[in-house]
């Protein structure tokens, strides 16, 4: 069974009236254009029914408001499904009570949080203390954390921002037990695993391949497997942005069966059961 470790799912209220949510700068940046797709539970279920993918991790959104994050999380809890594994939203704007907020998430039965992103604030200097607090409380509570990272070079697109890899590296070094997923091949930080000290620091880090067709050539699969190993890469489509057919043959054509089976299902199962 194929598991999509990176999809996005919104409450029905967002689908019905997205204009009411455009006061959130990150949501506006990504979804003000009506052509930008938002998916609801029925959409994702239909996608799973009609595709080779049997299960999916449904990621929340990086709302600035804790109230909207709570509503998004309540929607996930009220619509639990055997085939959809929800990940909770947490505020992207620094929030005084983030530790309590995340502990409540852990107590509610979520496997993790994310996809945390900073589309509007773009990793500004004042964010790093906040991110460190998030790392610490997720680590303490055994939660998986997805964090959105972009490639620092190449073409521009909505929401793209550069990541100070040095600051991120220091945080990871200080929270080595955190179950962290760096989305989009970690914006390229995966290539630094060729340095022995980085490989050691990143031994518990995983990466997903979401949006690969828009970002990297198919060679990235064999290259990253050679660098980090196939047990560290998760299959993710970024649905509804893309669907599985843009990935599956490419992955299988570039990797050995053991490696692509790890990526397409085994790794995510190991992650959520660890």
Short mmCIF file of C-alpha atoms in Angstrom, two decimals, residues 9-11 14 59-61 63 67-77 87 89 110:
data_model
loop_
_atom_site.label_atom_id
_atom_site.label_comp_id
_atom_site.label_asym_id
_atom_site.label_seq_id
_atom_site.Cartn_x
_atom_site.Cartn_y
_atom_site.Cartn_z
CA UNK A 9 -6.90 19.22 4.00
CA UNK A 10 -9.14 22.15 4.96
CA UNK A 11 -12.44 22.46 6.84
CA UNK A 14 -12.68 27.35 3.93
CA UNK A 59 -1.44 18.35 7.21
CA UNK A 60 -3.00 21.44 8.72
CA UNK A 61 -2.24 25.04 7.83
CA UNK A 63 -2.63 30.05 10.42
CA UNK A 67 -8.33 30.33 17.15
CA UNK A 68 -8.21 29.25 13.52
CA UNK A 69 -5.66 26.58 14.37
CA UNK A 70 -7.99 25.27 17.07
CA UNK A 71 -10.92 25.17 14.64
CA UNK A 72 -8.82 23.39 12.03
CA UNK A 73 -7.70 20.85 14.64
CA UNK A 74 -11.26 20.36 15.88
CA UNK A 75 -12.32 19.64 12.30
CA UNK A 76 -9.64 16.95 12.07
CA UNK A 77 -10.71 15.35 15.36
CA UNK A 87 -1.49 16.51 11.77
CA UNK A 89 -2.06 23.19 12.98
CA UNK A 110 -2.51 13.69 17.14
#
